[in-house]
């Protein structure tokens, strides 16, 4: 009888289904209370209004400005750092972009820069990369953006140099010491979670507005990839190899220089690649704090809705990103090949010597003669590109406005506006409780506690309603990103041909700095929050597609074959086997999509996205709103931390072995 009783016992409801039921209950209760309490205690704040915190930030800014030249902390620390960075940036600028005192042109003119770029690309990579570099740098001059491009390059190289000087040694240390790695990793996670905008306001508080602050912000943003990837490279060296070296009597220093660094060289070079890409992305955004270069041209064009000029400058940024990416990628490949030299290597040294002589001659000519220092022509290609972009924009607005406006209105009316209304018109405490409850259900007690702290601090910033508006745009954009990412990612994961076709485009898209994405959608949709959302979707989609594709591809082939043999069709195979078994990858894709979207939605403050992005931009342009902009940056960080912790905790739960606690 006992056996019979146990055989008829009801099967327990899976934890995943119970969690979904709880989430549904929270949402239903939220909707009911919203209908009853709509419009009460929403913590609304007008655009020109300031809270006591904002005024306190303004006072701190004024106090620091008054004491900058008398306070010992500034005299002997912050000002010295700014002076060193400013000296470095000025030196690099006088080499390639800005005329030094006593000269009408830089020390190295266009011919020398093109020659050096081609030679370095050849030395680090191959002749194809060298041709790409020469063509790309020549294109900057043809666009009429030579000096702007060189200013961007100077700031990028300065930031990368300092970031690598700090990041690689720290990464090596973290790779060799588990204790250091445990200390460094949370800081790196926090830094990489913060959207790029957030770095600008606090750094200007200590280092003022200008190229030095822009470079410091860039190196702070670009250093984490160097540290993280270098540490990973060191830890990836086989332990047996290290033990063999130590058994032969190698000291710790010898093991590092003779074993660990040579065997991790390719990965370290890829870390340099990621550092350069991050630096270039940040340098363009740092135009908001008066960084010279292409970013400044793009910002001014976006603010005046000059699509042609923005397109021309944005194209130059893309070309520079592609050149720098291909050069460093080729360098990583060559660093691996040097361990297995081929038969043609003996010809390379004489050719490199001859190339060095030719580059030196070009540098001398560009230093001596004006014709080799100033790029010939007046940028006719750039004007033609800008005119063509304006023509295409006008045509699109005349002929596609019905379609684009229809898409915008449908998504705005049916999805964005209702969700934004729910977030902003609910009492703040109700929305806060919902966020905490969802965090606890999806991510566990720790994630719920993090959400509670973030909600409390968001209220303290005085920008609750703007934060909820940004949250609405971020959530809608992330939903669209995941729909696109899952659709294309599943296709890539199931088809090797599709992966080979799509992946190069995704790699190229990830090279482009965020600013560039705003330009075409500004032309299609005008200045609106929807423009920022669409740009965020396109910006975040590549990383989600890759993660989903890798997750689907990681499902064991035996499982897929068993399901197919049992009669499952394609739809059943995807929805019942591959997606459920790659649930961890889906949650990770959501995490990364959220972070990318949040970063881009905030940048969209330049094209009418409003909310926290607008508050940050206004804080840079209007002195009395500086404190509000600083508080908006803090609110963005809090949203990012909350999203990151909840989704990471949820990812950890989905990958946990069933039955374990």
PDB file of C-alpha atoms in Angstrom, residues 417-524:
ATOM      1  CA  UNK A 417       4.161  54.800 -23.566  1.00  0.00           C
ATOM      2  CA  UNK A 418       2.110  52.282 -21.519  1.00  0.00           C
ATOM      3  CA  UNK A 419       5.174  50.877 -19.778  1.00  0.00           C
ATOM      4  CA  UNK A 420       6.633  54.318 -19.139  1.00  0.00           C
ATOM      5  CA  UNK A 421       3.304  55.465 -17.717  1.00  0.00           C
ATOM      6  CA  UNK A 422       3.201  52.438 -15.434  1.00  0.00           C
ATOM      7  CA  UNK A 423       6.682  53.208 -14.119  1.00  0.00           C
ATOM      8  CA  UNK A 424       6.423  56.970 -13.789  1.00  0.00           C
ATOM      9  CA  UNK A 425       2.792  57.332 -12.648  1.00  0.00           C
ATOM     10  CA  UNK A 426       2.917  54.602 -10.006  1.00  0.00           C
ATOM     11  CA  UNK A 427       3.758  55.751  -6.473  1.00  0.00           C
ATOM     12  CA  UNK A 428       7.518  55.611  -6.092  1.00  0.00           C
ATOM     13  CA  UNK A 429       7.300  53.168  -3.197  1.00  0.00           C
ATOM     14  CA  UNK A 430       5.110  50.802  -5.216  1.00  0.00           C
ATOM     15  CA  UNK A 431       7.504  50.733  -8.173  1.00  0.00           C
ATOM     16  CA  UNK A 432      10.417  50.350  -5.778  1.00  0.00           C
ATOM     17  CA  UNK A 433       8.800  47.412  -3.996  1.00  0.00           C
ATOM     18  CA  UNK A 434       8.070  45.760  -7.349  1.00  0.00           C
ATOM     19  CA  UNK A 435      11.698  46.127  -8.447  1.00  0.00           C
ATOM     20  CA  UNK A 436      12.960  44.693  -5.154  1.00  0.00           C
ATOM     21  CA  UNK A 437      10.491  41.818  -5.272  1.00  0.00           C
ATOM     22  CA  UNK A 438      11.363  40.962  -8.881  1.00  0.00           C
ATOM     23  CA  UNK A 439      15.048  41.119  -8.017  1.00  0.00           C
ATOM     24  CA  UNK A 440      14.586  38.722  -5.099  1.00  0.00           C
ATOM     25  CA  UNK A 441      12.448  36.285  -7.110  1.00  0.00           C
ATOM     26  CA  UNK A 442      14.658  36.254 -10.202  1.00  0.00           C
ATOM     27  CA  UNK A 443      18.076  36.604  -8.622  1.00  0.00           C
ATOM     28  CA  UNK A 444      17.712  35.598  -4.986  1.00  0.00           C
ATOM     29  CA  UNK A 445      17.974  37.414  -1.668  1.00  0.00           C
ATOM     30  CA  UNK A 446      21.305  39.029  -2.523  1.00  0.00           C
ATOM     31  CA  UNK A 447      19.974  40.502  -5.759  1.00  0.00           C
ATOM     32  CA  UNK A 448      16.855  41.692  -3.944  1.00  0.00           C
ATOM     33  CA  UNK A 449      18.976  43.415  -1.296  1.00  0.00           C
ATOM     34  CA  UNK A 450      21.052  45.089  -4.015  1.00  0.00           C
ATOM     35  CA  UNK A 451      17.873  46.267  -5.719  1.00  0.00           C
ATOM     36  CA  UNK A 452      16.595  47.674  -2.408  1.00  0.00           C
ATOM     37  CA  UNK A 453      19.783  49.659  -1.856  1.00  0.00           C
ATOM     38  CA  UNK A 454      19.743  50.942  -5.445  1.00  0.00           C
ATOM     39  CA  UNK A 455      16.076  51.957  -5.190  1.00  0.00           C
ATOM     40  CA  UNK A 456      16.741  53.864  -1.984  1.00  0.00           C
ATOM     41  CA  UNK A 457      19.702  55.686  -3.513  1.00  0.00           C
ATOM     42  CA  UNK A 458      17.732  56.442  -6.683  1.00  0.00           C
ATOM     43  CA  UNK A 459      15.119  58.167  -4.562  1.00  0.00           C
ATOM     44  CA  UNK A 460      17.921  60.080  -2.863  1.00  0.00           C
ATOM     45  CA  UNK A 461      19.232  61.421  -6.188  1.00  0.00           C
ATOM     46  CA  UNK A 462      15.978  63.358  -6.624  1.00  0.00           C
ATOM     47  CA  UNK A 463      15.632  62.006 -10.176  1.00  0.00           C
ATOM     48  CA  UNK A 464      13.261  59.118  -9.603  1.00  0.00           C
ATOM     49  CA  UNK A 465      10.912  59.945 -12.468  1.00  0.00           C
ATOM     50  CA  UNK A 466      13.739  60.530 -14.951  1.00  0.00           C
ATOM     51  CA  UNK A 467      15.293  57.243 -13.815  1.00  0.00           C
ATOM     52  CA  UNK A 468      12.003  55.433 -14.427  1.00  0.00           C
ATOM     53  CA  UNK A 469      11.733  57.015 -17.885  1.00  0.00           C
ATOM     54  CA  UNK A 470      15.224  55.760 -18.691  1.00  0.00           C
ATOM     55  CA  UNK A 471      14.299  52.381 -17.220  1.00  0.00           C
ATOM     56  CA  UNK A 472      11.262  52.193 -19.517  1.00  0.00           C
ATOM     57  CA  UNK A 473      13.314  52.954 -22.633  1.00  0.00           C
ATOM     58  CA  UNK A 474      15.984  50.480 -21.532  1.00  0.00           C
ATOM     59  CA  UNK A 475      13.480  47.700 -20.862  1.00  0.00           C
ATOM     60  CA  UNK A 476      11.675  48.168 -24.188  1.00  0.00           C
ATOM     61  CA  UNK A 477      14.954  48.308 -26.107  1.00  0.00           C
ATOM     62  CA  UNK A 478      16.221  45.198 -24.302  1.00  0.00           C
ATOM     63  CA  UNK A 479      13.034  43.329 -25.183  1.00  0.00           C
ATOM     64  CA  UNK A 480      13.539  44.201 -28.855  1.00  0.00           C
ATOM     65  CA  UNK A 481      17.229  43.280 -28.599  1.00  0.00           C
ATOM     66  CA  UNK A 482      16.409  39.849 -27.207  1.00  0.00           C
ATOM     67  CA  UNK A 483      13.761  39.193 -29.866  1.00  0.00           C
ATOM     68  CA  UNK A 484      16.307  40.034 -32.549  1.00  0.00           C
ATOM     69  CA  UNK A 485      19.171  38.320 -30.735  1.00  0.00           C
ATOM     70  CA  UNK A 486      17.297  35.054 -30.174  1.00  0.00           C
ATOM     71  CA  UNK A 487      15.980  34.933 -33.747  1.00  0.00           C
ATOM     72  CA  UNK A 488      19.345  35.516 -35.425  1.00  0.00           C
ATOM     73  CA  UNK A 489      21.343  33.742 -32.705  1.00  0.00           C
ATOM     74  CA  UNK A 490      19.353  30.513 -33.059  1.00  0.00           C
ATOM     75  CA  UNK A 491      19.816  30.678 -36.833  1.00  0.00           C
ATOM     76  CA  UNK A 492      23.574  31.137 -36.392  1.00  0.00           C
ATOM     77  CA  UNK A 493      23.784  28.408 -33.771  1.00  0.00           C
ATOM     78  CA  UNK A 494      21.990  25.885 -35.960  1.00  0.00           C
ATOM     79  CA  UNK A 495      23.735  26.737 -39.243  1.00  0.00           C
ATOM     80  CA  UNK A 496      27.504  26.959 -39.697  1.00  0.00           C
ATOM     81  CA  UNK A 497      26.937  28.733 -43.028  1.00  0.00           C
ATOM     82  CA  UNK A 498      24.743  31.370 -41.387  1.00  0.00           C
ATOM     83  CA  UNK A 499      27.385  31.881 -38.711  1.00  0.00           C
ATOM     84  CA  UNK A 500      30.098  32.418 -41.341  1.00  0.00           C
ATOM     85  CA  UNK A 501      27.893  34.932 -43.164  1.00  0.00           C
ATOM     86  CA  UNK A 502      26.608  36.909 -40.189  1.00  0.00           C
ATOM     87  CA  UNK A 503      29.531  36.873 -37.726  1.00  0.00           C
ATOM     88  CA  UNK A 504      31.887  39.167 -39.740  1.00  0.00           C
ATOM     89  CA  UNK A 505      29.138  41.784 -39.840  1.00  0.00           C
ATOM     90  CA  UNK A 506      28.637  41.469 -36.085  1.00  0.00           C
ATOM     91  CA  UNK A 507      32.383  41.831 -35.507  1.00  0.00           C
ATOM     92  CA  UNK A 508      32.419  45.003 -37.618  1.00  0.00           C
ATOM     93  CA  UNK A 509      29.361  46.385 -35.801  1.00  0.00           C
ATOM     94  CA  UNK A 510      31.028  45.911 -32.414  1.00  0.00           C
ATOM     95  CA  UNK A 511      34.008  47.965 -33.565  1.00  0.00           C
ATOM     96  CA  UNK A 512      31.871  51.054 -34.192  1.00  0.00           C
ATOM     97  CA  UNK A 513      31.690  53.613 -31.341  1.00  0.00           C
ATOM     98  CA  UNK A 514      28.188  54.343 -29.971  1.00  0.00           C
ATOM     99  CA  UNK A 515      27.969  57.834 -31.456  1.00  0.00           C
ATOM    100  CA  UNK A 516      28.006  56.448 -34.982  1.00  0.00           C
ATOM    101  CA  UNK A 517      24.776  54.522 -34.491  1.00  0.00           C
ATOM    102  CA  UNK A 518      22.808  57.680 -33.812  1.00  0.00           C
ATOM    103  CA  UNK A 519      23.470  59.248 -37.220  1.00  0.00           C
ATOM    104  CA  UNK A 520      21.435  57.051 -39.617  1.00  0.00           C
ATOM    105  CA  UNK A 521      18.516  56.733 -37.225  1.00  0.00           C
ATOM    106  CA  UNK A 522      18.483  60.473 -36.644  1.00  0.00           C
ATOM    107  CA  UNK A 523      17.992  60.780 -40.397  1.00  0.00           C
ATOM    108  CA  UNK A 524      15.167  58.207 -40.424  1.00  0.00           C
TER     109      UNK A 524
END
